[in-house]
Short mmCIF file of C-alpha atoms in Angstrom, two decimals:
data_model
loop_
_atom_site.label_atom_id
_atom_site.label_comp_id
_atom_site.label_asym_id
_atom_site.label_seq_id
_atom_site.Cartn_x
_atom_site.Cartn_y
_atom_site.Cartn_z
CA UNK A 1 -13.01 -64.45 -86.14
CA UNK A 2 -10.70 -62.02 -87.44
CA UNK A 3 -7.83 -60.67 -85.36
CA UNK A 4 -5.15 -58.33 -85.72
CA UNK A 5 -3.84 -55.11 -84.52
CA UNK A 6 -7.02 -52.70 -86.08
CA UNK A 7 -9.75 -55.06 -85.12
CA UNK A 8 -12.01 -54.58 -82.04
CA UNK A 9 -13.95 -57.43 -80.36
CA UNK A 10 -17.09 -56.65 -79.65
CA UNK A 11 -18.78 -56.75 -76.16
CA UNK A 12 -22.10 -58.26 -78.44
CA UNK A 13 -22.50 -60.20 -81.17
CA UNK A 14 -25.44 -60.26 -83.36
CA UNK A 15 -24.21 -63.18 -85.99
CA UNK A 16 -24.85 -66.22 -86.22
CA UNK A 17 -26.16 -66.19 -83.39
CA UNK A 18 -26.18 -64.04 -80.01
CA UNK A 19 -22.99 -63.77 -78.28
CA UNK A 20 -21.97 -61.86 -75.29
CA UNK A 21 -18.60 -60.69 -73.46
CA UNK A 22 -18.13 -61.63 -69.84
CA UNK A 23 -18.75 -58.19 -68.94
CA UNK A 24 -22.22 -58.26 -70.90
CA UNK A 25 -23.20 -60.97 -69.80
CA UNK A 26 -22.74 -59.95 -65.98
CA UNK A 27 -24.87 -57.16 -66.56
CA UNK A 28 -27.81 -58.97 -68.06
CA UNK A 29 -27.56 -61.58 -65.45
CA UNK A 30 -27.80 -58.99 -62.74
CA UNK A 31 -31.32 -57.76 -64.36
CA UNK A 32 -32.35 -62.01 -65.26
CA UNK A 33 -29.98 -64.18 -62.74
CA UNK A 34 -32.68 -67.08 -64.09
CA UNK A 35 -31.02 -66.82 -67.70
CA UNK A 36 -29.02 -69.86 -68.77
CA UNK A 37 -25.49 -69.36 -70.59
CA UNK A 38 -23.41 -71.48 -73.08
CA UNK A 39 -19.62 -70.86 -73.24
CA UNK A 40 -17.96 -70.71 -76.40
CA UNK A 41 -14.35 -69.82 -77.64
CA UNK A 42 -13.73 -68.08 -80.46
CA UNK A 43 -10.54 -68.34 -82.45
CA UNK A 44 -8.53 -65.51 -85.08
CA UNK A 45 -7.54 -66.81 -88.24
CA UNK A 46 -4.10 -68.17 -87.11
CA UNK A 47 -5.53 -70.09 -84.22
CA UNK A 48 -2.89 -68.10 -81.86
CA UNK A 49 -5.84 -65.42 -80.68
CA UNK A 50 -9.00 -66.47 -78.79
CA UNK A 51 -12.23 -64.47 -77.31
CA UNK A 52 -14.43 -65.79 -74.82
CA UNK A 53 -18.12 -65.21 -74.96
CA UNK A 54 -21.57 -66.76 -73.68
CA UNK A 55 -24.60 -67.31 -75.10
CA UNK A 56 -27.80 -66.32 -73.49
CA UNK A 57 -30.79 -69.17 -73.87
CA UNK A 58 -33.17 -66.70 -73.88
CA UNK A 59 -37.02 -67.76 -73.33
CA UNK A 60 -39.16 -67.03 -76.60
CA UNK A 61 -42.40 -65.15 -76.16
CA UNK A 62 -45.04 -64.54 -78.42
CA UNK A 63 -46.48 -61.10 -77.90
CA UNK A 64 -45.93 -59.19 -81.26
CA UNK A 65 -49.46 -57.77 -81.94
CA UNK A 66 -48.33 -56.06 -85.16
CA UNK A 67 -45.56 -56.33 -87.71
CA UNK A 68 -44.51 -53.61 -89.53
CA UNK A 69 -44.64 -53.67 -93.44
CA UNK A 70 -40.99 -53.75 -94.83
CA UNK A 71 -39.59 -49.85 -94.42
CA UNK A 72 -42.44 -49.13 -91.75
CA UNK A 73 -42.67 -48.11 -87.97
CA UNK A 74 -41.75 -50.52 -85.33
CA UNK A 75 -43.05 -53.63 -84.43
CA UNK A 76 -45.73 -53.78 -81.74
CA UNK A 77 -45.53 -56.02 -78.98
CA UNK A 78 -48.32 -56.50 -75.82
CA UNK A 79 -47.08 -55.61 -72.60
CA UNK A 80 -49.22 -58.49 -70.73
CA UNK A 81 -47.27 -61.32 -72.49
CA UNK A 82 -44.06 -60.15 -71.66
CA UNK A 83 -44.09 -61.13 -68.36
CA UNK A 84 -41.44 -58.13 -67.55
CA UNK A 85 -38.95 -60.23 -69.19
CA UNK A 86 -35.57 -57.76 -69.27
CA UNK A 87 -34.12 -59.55 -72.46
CA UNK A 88 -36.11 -62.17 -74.52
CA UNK A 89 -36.65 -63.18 -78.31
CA UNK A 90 -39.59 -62.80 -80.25
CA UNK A 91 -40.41 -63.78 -83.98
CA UNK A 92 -40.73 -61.29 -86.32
CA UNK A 93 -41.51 -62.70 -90.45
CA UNK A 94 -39.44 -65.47 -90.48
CA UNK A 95 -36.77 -64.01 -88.52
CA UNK A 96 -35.60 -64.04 -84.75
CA UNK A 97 -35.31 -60.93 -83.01
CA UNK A 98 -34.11 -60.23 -79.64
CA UNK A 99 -36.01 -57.89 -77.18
CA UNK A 100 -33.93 -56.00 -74.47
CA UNK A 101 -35.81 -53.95 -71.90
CA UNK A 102 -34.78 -49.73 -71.82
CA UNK A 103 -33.26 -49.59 -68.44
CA UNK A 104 -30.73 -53.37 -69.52
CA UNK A 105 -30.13 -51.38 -73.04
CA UNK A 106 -28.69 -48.45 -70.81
CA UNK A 107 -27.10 -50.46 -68.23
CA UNK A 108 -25.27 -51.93 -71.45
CA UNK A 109 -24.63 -48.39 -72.74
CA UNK A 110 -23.47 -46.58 -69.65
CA UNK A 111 -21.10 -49.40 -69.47
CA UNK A 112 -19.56 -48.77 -73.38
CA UNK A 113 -20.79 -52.01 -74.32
CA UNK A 114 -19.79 -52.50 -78.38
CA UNK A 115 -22.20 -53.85 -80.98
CA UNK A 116 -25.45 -53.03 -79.24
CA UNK A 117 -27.77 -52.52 -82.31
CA UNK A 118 -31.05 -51.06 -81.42
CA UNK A 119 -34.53 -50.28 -83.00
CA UNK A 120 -37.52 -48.75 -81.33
CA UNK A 121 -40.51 -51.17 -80.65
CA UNK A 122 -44.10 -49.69 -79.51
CA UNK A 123 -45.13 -51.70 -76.28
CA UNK A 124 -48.84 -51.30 -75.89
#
């Protein structure tokens, strides 16, 4: 993790793997209380700054009816399998993608949450 006087750390983190801030992950857990968390500690480059930040084991559902051909539309996901699931991962390719529900997303977003990436999906 890189630290320092012009960095910002991030209420989300996207790689390697999903990471959230305490106050991100109180939000999600307030739309899914069921979802379980891992701690981790992350540490600058001279070991003397640390971040905490949990990560979400979030239930993998297959409902993607369509993917999109590479610089296409949005990937197309059936509303029956997704059990009303606010936040959940899904397998798009040969890549893992995380699903967040519209009203989490602006929960997260009213709240200034930083590093929320989003792309539209077409729930039908």
């Amino acid at each position: 993790m890189r630290t320092g006087v012009d960095h910002i750390l991030p209420d989300i983190l996207l790689s390697p793997f999903l990471l959230l801030s305490e106050p991100a992950k109180d939000v999600v857990s307030f739309y899914d209380p069921e979802i379980p968390w891992c701690f981790a500690v992350l540490f600058g480059d001279s070991g003397k700054e640390c971040a905490s930040y949990f990560c979400p084991i979030l239930e993998e559902v297959d409902c993607v009816l369509e993917e999109p051909y590479p610089g296409e539309g949005a990937v197309r996901l059936d509303e029956r399998k997704m059990k009303g699931l606010p936040f959940f991962q899904i397998w798009v390719k040969d890549r893992k993608k995380t699903v967040i529900r519209m009203d989490l997303a602006e929960s997260l977003l009213m709240r200034h949450a930083v590093g929320l990436e989003l792309q539209e999906v077409v729930i039908t």
